[in-house]
């Protein structure tokens, strides 16, 4: 685990450099702060910042020189005591241009803000769409244009949006700050226009410089497009702090919070206890103890459906309902042995009832995944595993209380779905460095894919030697294992990030605090359930 955490830290330190030290120096030479420096200056000192999507585009777009963190920094922080979502373009990465994953990351940030009804601050510094990939970012529903639709929807919802133009703001991207409640601009470095001077010259033959076309003086004194101009990045960020200092308060969801207590196990012990080997059994109750206040866990149906652990506890004072995969082998009252990490009919039935109880009592749900899938075979099928699994998926999918998901180890197949994978709208979803996510385990998938490949070759009349078969298995396994990596998932925003296990409590606490800004307006209704 220590090795995995060192890799995590090294990857994150690299991500924080954005486009590299030379690009950072160029931004400083223009009198500008970098995206991360702007966020650090803006947010309240000695408060937590929960980054979302730090590893987006990791290993992607290499033929284009890469796009660290998707060229944008996003996360939940505090400004003048108010929790908000901060979105800052990173001009050190391709001048802040939008790649396909940049759009996906921006939309995820807006989704979090909308779900939790927290304000958004946009720190704009972008050259617009990365033109060589415009066909993958421009026209579809979840592409570039969706952010402006979200601007309009959030405004109608009463969610505060404030934008600062701190560099380039070009073409369609120019609508984002102007669709916000207030748009400010930094003099001499900030500019905003639908078409820059070169395009204007080409389109209508007019010769004009960018500053006169769309600089701070033009838009604050002539067009009225922006509201106020500021001499420096710092002055502009100070103005945002003053705006947030005077925002009114809204009703809360009413989630219960008591005084926070230390967990029942130290963070260092938690890291030591959790096994890095994916086939090694362990007691999930020990892990839960390291996450909850004082290790105080009220377990639900302790002696029934033992491969899923359900119960209530507190995390940093917040009341939570926990659904977690038990990874050790358990025995039923009838003496039947059940494999850890597998969801059986009785455990699915128990979890469905527990999830309903949490919705009834307005308790947020936390899912701790280390799941191999649902039980298979004739006994399970005859026992109705499909309808019991469907019941669990139904109650989880229709939950109106906020859900938070953590992938600790395995996350395979339908188990990922039942335990609130990304498709089921968790407010936040993070992986530990030990996580693996796929339809099935690497070994099972590789052997299945090998059989398919060999059968295909035989159909063509080709014979394959044992040596060739072994080499083919190695190639398939290597590719599949790469796709199992938590960084592969984080790169594509299947999860919001990869975290040190010791950060889990912070994510849960900040997540529920954010969710508490959004009163529950929808009635819990599961529809038709197979009983």
XYZ file of N, CA and C in Angstrom, residues 213-358:
438
model
N -10.659 45.307 -29.680
C -11.799 44.474 -30.078
C -12.569 43.966 -28.868
N -11.837 43.447 -27.878
C -12.554 42.802 -26.771
C -11.831 42.850 -25.442
N -11.065 43.908 -25.180
C -10.360 44.032 -23.914
C -11.249 44.555 -22.800
N -10.659 44.753 -21.632
C -11.414 45.166 -20.447
C -12.049 46.539 -20.618
N -11.298 47.492 -21.160
C -11.843 48.844 -21.347
C -13.031 48.826 -22.300
N -12.883 48.104 -23.400
C -13.970 48.008 -24.382
C -15.256 47.488 -23.740
N -15.145 46.388 -22.999
C -16.356 45.739 -22.498
C -16.908 46.344 -21.212
N -16.069 47.048 -20.455
C -16.578 47.697 -19.239
C -17.080 49.122 -19.504
N -16.544 49.765 -20.551
C -16.884 51.167 -20.784
C -17.720 51.412 -22.048
N -17.666 50.487 -23.000
C -18.375 50.703 -24.265
C -19.530 49.717 -24.444
N -19.226 48.416 -24.433
C -20.268 47.426 -24.725
C -21.130 47.090 -23.510
N -20.545 47.211 -22.312
C -21.266 46.805 -21.111
C -21.369 45.302 -20.938
N -20.582 44.558 -21.712
C -20.623 43.088 -21.632
C -20.126 42.596 -20.274
N -19.040 43.195 -19.778
C -18.521 42.831 -18.462
C -18.865 43.929 -17.460
N -18.842 43.559 -16.177
C -19.352 44.470 -15.143
C -18.282 45.394 -14.561
N -17.125 44.845 -14.254
C -16.051 45.652 -13.675
C -14.697 45.113 -14.114
N -13.703 45.992 -14.181
C -12.344 45.559 -14.538
C -11.410 45.777 -13.354
N -10.345 44.985 -13.328
C -9.401 45.006 -12.210
C -7.980 44.964 -12.760
N -7.065 45.541 -12.016
C -5.689 45.676 -12.490
C -4.919 44.363 -12.491
N -5.198 43.502 -11.521
C -4.433 42.263 -11.383
C -5.359 41.088 -11.091
N -4.815 39.889 -11.250
C -5.555 38.685 -10.871
C -6.006 38.772 -9.413
N -5.091 39.208 -8.552
C -5.386 39.271 -7.114
C -6.549 40.218 -6.824
N -6.556 41.381 -7.481
C -7.644 42.339 -7.271
C -8.989 41.736 -7.691
N -8.966 41.021 -8.790
C -10.188 40.400 -9.309
C -10.692 39.311 -8.353
N -9.792 38.516 -7.849
C -10.166 37.446 -6.917
C -10.659 38.022 -5.597
N -10.070 39.127 -5.161
C -10.550 39.805 -3.947
C -11.993 40.266 -4.129
N -12.311 40.738 -5.334
C -13.679 41.193 -5.623
C -14.673 40.035 -5.540
N -14.250 38.850 -5.993
C -15.121 37.665 -5.896
C -15.384 37.337 -4.430
N -14.364 37.425 -3.616
C -14.524 37.155 -2.183
C -15.545 38.111 -1.568
N -15.519 39.372 -1.995
C -16.470 40.352 -1.464
C -17.897 40.019 -1.885
N -18.071 39.536 -3.109
C -19.412 39.121 -3.563
C -19.928 37.984 -2.688
N -19.092 36.981 -2.459
C -19.519 35.809 -1.688
C -19.712 36.116 -0.209
N -19.097 37.189 0.254
C -19.245 37.586 1.647
C -20.656 38.093 1.937
N -21.405 38.437 0.877
C -22.711 39.078 1.075
C -23.879 38.256 0.523
N -23.619 37.019 0.125
C -24.688 36.167 -0.412
C -25.602 35.696 0.723
N -26.908 35.669 0.450
C -27.866 35.208 1.450
C -27.850 33.697 1.616
N -28.615 33.211 2.561
C -28.633 31.782 2.891
C -29.946 31.144 2.448
N -29.871 29.881 2.046
C -31.039 29.123 1.605
C -31.379 28.038 2.626
N -32.575 27.473 2.546
C -32.926 26.348 3.432
C -31.993 25.159 3.186
N -31.818 24.315 4.179
C -30.965 23.134 4.039
C -31.824 21.879 3.946
N -31.161 20.770 3.620
C -31.866 19.485 3.529
C -32.158 18.905 4.902
N -31.431 19.341 5.900
C -31.694 18.886 7.266
C -31.024 17.588 7.653
N -29.917 17.228 6.994
C -29.199 16.017 7.389
C -28.589 16.222 8.773
N -28.620 15.171 9.562
C -28.237 15.302 10.975
C -26.722 15.300 11.155
N -26.246 16.217 12.013
C -24.823 16.258 12.331
C -24.632 16.488 13.823
N -23.806 15.665 14.421
C -23.430 15.806 15.819
C -21.966 16.242 15.882
N -21.432 16.344 17.073
C -20.021 16.704 17.215
C -19.143 15.587 16.641
N -18.150 15.983 15.846
C -17.267 15.002 15.235
C -16.378 14.337 16.277
N -16.132 13.041 16.060
C -15.191 12.302 16.915
C -14.176 11.578 16.040
N -13.030 11.305 16.588
C -11.990 10.590 15.848
C -12.485 9.197 15.469
N -12.001 8.663 14.345
C -12.419 7.303 13.949
C -11.938 6.255 14.937
N -12.539 5.074 14.840
C -12.190 3.997 15.762
C -10.845 3.366 15.485
N -10.201 3.765 14.393
C -8.885 3.258 14.026
C -8.139 4.401 13.340
N -6.860 4.541 13.608
C -6.088 5.620 12.998
C -5.994 5.425 11.482
N -5.789 6.526 10.777
C -5.652 6.448 9.336
C -4.500 5.569 8.911
N -3.391 5.632 9.634
C -2.231 4.808 9.299
C -2.536 3.327 9.494
N -3.291 3.007 10.546
C -3.669 1.612 10.786
C -4.616 1.136 9.684
N -5.522 2.018 9.259
C -6.449 1.692 8.176
C -5.688 1.294 6.912
N -4.651 2.059 6.603
C -3.830 1.771 5.425
C -3.119 0.426 5.582
N -2.680 0.132 6.786
C -1.965 -1.132 7.041
C -2.899 -2.338 6.970
N -4.118 -2.168 7.450
C -5.048 -3.290 7.559
C -5.589 -3.720 6.198
N -5.792 -2.743 5.295
C -6.420 -3.086 4.024
C -5.427 -3.821 3.115
N -5.773 -5.038 2.638
C -4.844 -5.810 1.812
C -4.802 -5.305 0.367
N -3.600 -5.269 -0.186
C -3.464 -4.840 -1.582
C -3.717 -5.990 -2.545
N -3.589 -7.232 -2.083
C -3.860 -8.382 -2.941
C -5.368 -8.532 -3.105
N -5.818 -8.543 -4.341
C -7.262 -8.514 -4.601
C -7.978 -9.818 -4.275
N -7.235 -10.900 -4.061
C -7.896 -12.176 -3.753
C -7.846 -12.491 -2.260
N -7.193 -11.641 -1.487
C -7.029 -11.921 -0.054
C -8.284 -11.503 0.716
N -8.866 -12.412 1.507
C -10.053 -12.046 2.285
C -9.694 -11.139 3.467
N -10.651 -10.344 3.898
C -10.470 -9.491 5.080
C -11.849 -9.149 5.617
N -11.889 -8.629 6.826
C -13.156 -8.261 7.460
C -13.445 -6.789 7.188
N -14.462 -6.511 6.373
C -14.808 -5.133 6.029
C -15.207 -4.310 7.258
N -15.687 -4.980 8.301
C -16.045 -4.252 9.521
C -14.843 -3.525 10.118
N -13.660 -4.099 9.937
C -12.442 -3.440 10.412
C -12.185 -2.153 9.635
N -12.431 -2.184 8.341
C -12.235 -1.004 7.499
C -13.249 0.076 7.866
N -14.498 -0.345 8.069
C -15.544 0.610 8.459
C -15.161 1.304 9.760
N -14.586 0.555 10.683
C -14.169 1.116 11.963
C -13.192 2.282 11.775
N -12.341 2.175 10.748
C -11.358 3.225 10.487
C -11.936 4.446 9.791
N -13.211 4.374 9.373
C -13.837 5.483 8.655
C -14.866 6.233 9.485
N -15.445 5.575 10.494
C -16.572 6.169 11.218
C -16.132 6.706 12.577
N -16.902 7.655 13.076
C -16.594 8.290 14.357
C -16.609 7.262 15.486
N -15.502 7.192 16.214
C -15.351 6.349 17.402
C -15.598 4.866 17.124
N -15.608 4.488 15.848
C -15.855 3.088 15.496
C -17.233 2.616 15.894
N -18.168 3.545 16.110
C -19.500 3.229 16.639
C -20.449 2.924 15.482
N -20.732 1.630 15.268
C -21.498 1.175 14.108
C -22.718 0.398 14.562
N -23.901 0.844 14.148
C -25.146 0.142 14.471
C -25.522 -0.724 13.277
N -25.195 -2.003 13.369
C -25.379 -2.882 12.218
C -26.832 -3.317 12.083
N -27.288 -3.391 10.829
C -28.659 -3.779 10.498
C -28.681 -5.239 10.045
N -29.569 -6.036 10.622
C -29.689 -7.466 10.279
C -28.308 -8.141 10.248
N -27.608 -8.019 11.347
C -26.229 -8.509 11.454
C -26.074 -9.982 11.093
N -27.086 -10.797 11.406
C -26.976 -12.244 11.217
C -27.643 -12.750 9.943
N -28.023 -11.830 9.071
C -28.734 -12.216 7.842
C -28.068 -11.530 6.649
N -27.944 -12.262 5.536
C -27.354 -11.667 4.339
C -25.968 -11.098 4.604
N -25.100 -11.940 5.146
C -23.840 -11.449 5.715
C -22.807 -10.968 4.695
N -22.982 -11.264 3.404
C -21.977 -10.798 2.443
C -22.149 -9.310 2.107
N -23.228 -8.717 2.573
C -23.360 -7.265 2.534
C -23.550 -6.761 3.958
N -22.732 -5.798 4.333
C -22.833 -5.181 5.655
C -23.630 -3.890 5.514
N -24.664 -3.756 6.315
C -25.478 -2.537 6.319
C -25.564 -2.007 7.750
N -25.551 -0.699 7.882
C -25.680 -0.129 9.208
C -25.524 1.377 9.198
N -25.850 1.993 10.325
C -25.743 3.441 10.454
C -24.581 3.805 11.366
N -24.035 4.996 11.116
C -22.901 5.486 11.898
C -22.809 6.988 11.685
N -21.735 7.577 12.182
C -21.445 8.983 11.911
C -20.046 9.104 11.324
N -19.903 10.030 10.384
C -18.603 10.339 9.800
C -18.398 11.846 9.936
N -17.399 12.241 10.698
C -17.157 13.657 10.995
C -18.427 14.310 11.520
N -19.178 13.547 12.295
C -20.405 14.044 12.903
C -21.659 13.813 12.087
N -21.532 13.619 10.767
C -22.700 13.441 9.901
C -23.270 12.031 10.028
N -24.572 11.928 10.119
C -25.247 10.633 10.128
C -25.190 10.020 8.732
N -24.797 8.742 8.639
C -24.706 8.053 7.347
C -25.247 6.639 7.460
N -25.744 6.138 6.334
C -26.066 4.726 6.210
C -25.031 4.082 5.314
N -24.434 2.993 5.757
C -23.342 2.361 5.019
C -23.790 1.018 4.451
N -23.496 0.818 3.158
C -23.694 -0.474 2.504
C -22.325 -0.903 1.989
N -21.805 -2.015 2.488
C -20.426 -2.414 2.176
C -20.349 -3.908 1.903
N -19.483 -4.276 0.983
C -19.258 -5.696 0.677
C -18.374 -6.332 1.740
N -18.841 -7.421 2.330
C -17.999 -8.184 3.257
C -17.091 -9.089 2.434
N -15.780 -9.040 2.707
C -14.849 -9.793 1.875
C -14.367 -11.109 2.488
N -14.738 -11.388 3.713
C -14.347 -12.692 4.259
C -15.455 -13.713 4.000
N -15.110 -14.999 4.029
C -16.096 -16.059 3.846
C -16.994 -16.105 5.075
N -18.306 -16.195 4.829
C -19.264 -16.218 5.941
C -20.096 -17.498 5.864
N -20.796 -17.794 6.961
C -21.627 -18.997 7.025
C -23.046 -18.598 7.403
N -24.030 -19.113 6.679
C -25.427 -18.820 6.986
C -25.879 -19.658 8.179
N -27.085 -19.360 8.678
C -27.632 -20.109 9.810
C -27.852 -21.582 9.457
N -27.996 -21.864 8.155
C -28.186 -23.252 7.717
C -26.858 -23.957 7.447
N -25.765 -23.261 7.705
C -24.451 -23.879 7.531
C -23.857 -23.732 6.149
N -24.497 -22.964 5.275
C -23.992 -22.771 3.914
C -22.852 -21.748 3.920
N -21.777 -22.060 3.237
C -20.644 -21.132 3.119
C -20.905 -20.167 1.962
N -20.690 -18.875 2.201
C -20.864 -17.866 1.165
C -19.551 -17.109 0.960
N -19.222 -16.878 -0.296
C -17.949 -16.243 -0.647
C -17.994 -14.734 -0.424
N -16.915 -14.212 0.148
C -16.818 -12.775 0.362
C -16.759 -12.022 -0.954
N -17.368 -10.834 -0.964
C -17.361 -10.009 -2.170
C -18.426 -10.367 -3.169
N -19.242 -11.379 -2.869
C -20.312 -11.815 -3.774
C -21.657 -11.434 -3.158
N -22.569 -10.944 -3.997
C -23.904 -10.584 -3.523
C -24.837 -11.769 -3.746
N -25.422 -12.274 -2.664
C -26.374 -13.386 -2.706
C -27.793 -12.832 -2.574
N -28.781 -13.689 -2.751
C -30.175 -13.263 -2.662
C -30.493 -12.637 -1.308
N -30.037 -13.273 -0.232
C -30.382 -12.756 1.097
C -29.727 -11.393 1.350
N -28.491 -11.225 0.888
C -27.816 -9.944 1.123
C -28.427 -8.827 0.276
N -28.833 -9.154 -0.963
C -29.485 -8.150 -1.813
C -30.820 -7.733 -1.207
N -31.556 -8.700 -0.689
C -32.843 -8.436 -0.051
C -32.659 -7.526 1.168
N -31.640 -7.829 1.969
C -31.348 -7.007 3.156
C -30.981 -5.587 2.764
N -30.108 -5.444 1.785
C -29.646 -4.117 1.378
C -30.796 -3.271 0.846
N -31.705 -3.901 0.079
C -32.849 -3.162 -0.463
C -33.692 -2.577 0.666
N -33.942 -3.374 1.678
C -34.754 -2.909 2.820
C -34.014 -1.803 3.579
N -32.717 -1.946 3.747
C -31.930 -0.941 4.470
C -31.915 0.396 3.721
N -31.766 0.321 2.410
C -31.760 1.547 1.591
C -33.096 2.269 1.719
N -34.194 1.512 1.745
C -35.509 2.126 1.931
C -35.606 2.802 3.299
N -35.084 2.157 4.322
C -35.098 2.743 5.663
C -34.345 4.074 5.701
N -33.183 4.124 5.041
C -32.386 5.357 5.032
C -33.121 6.485 4.323
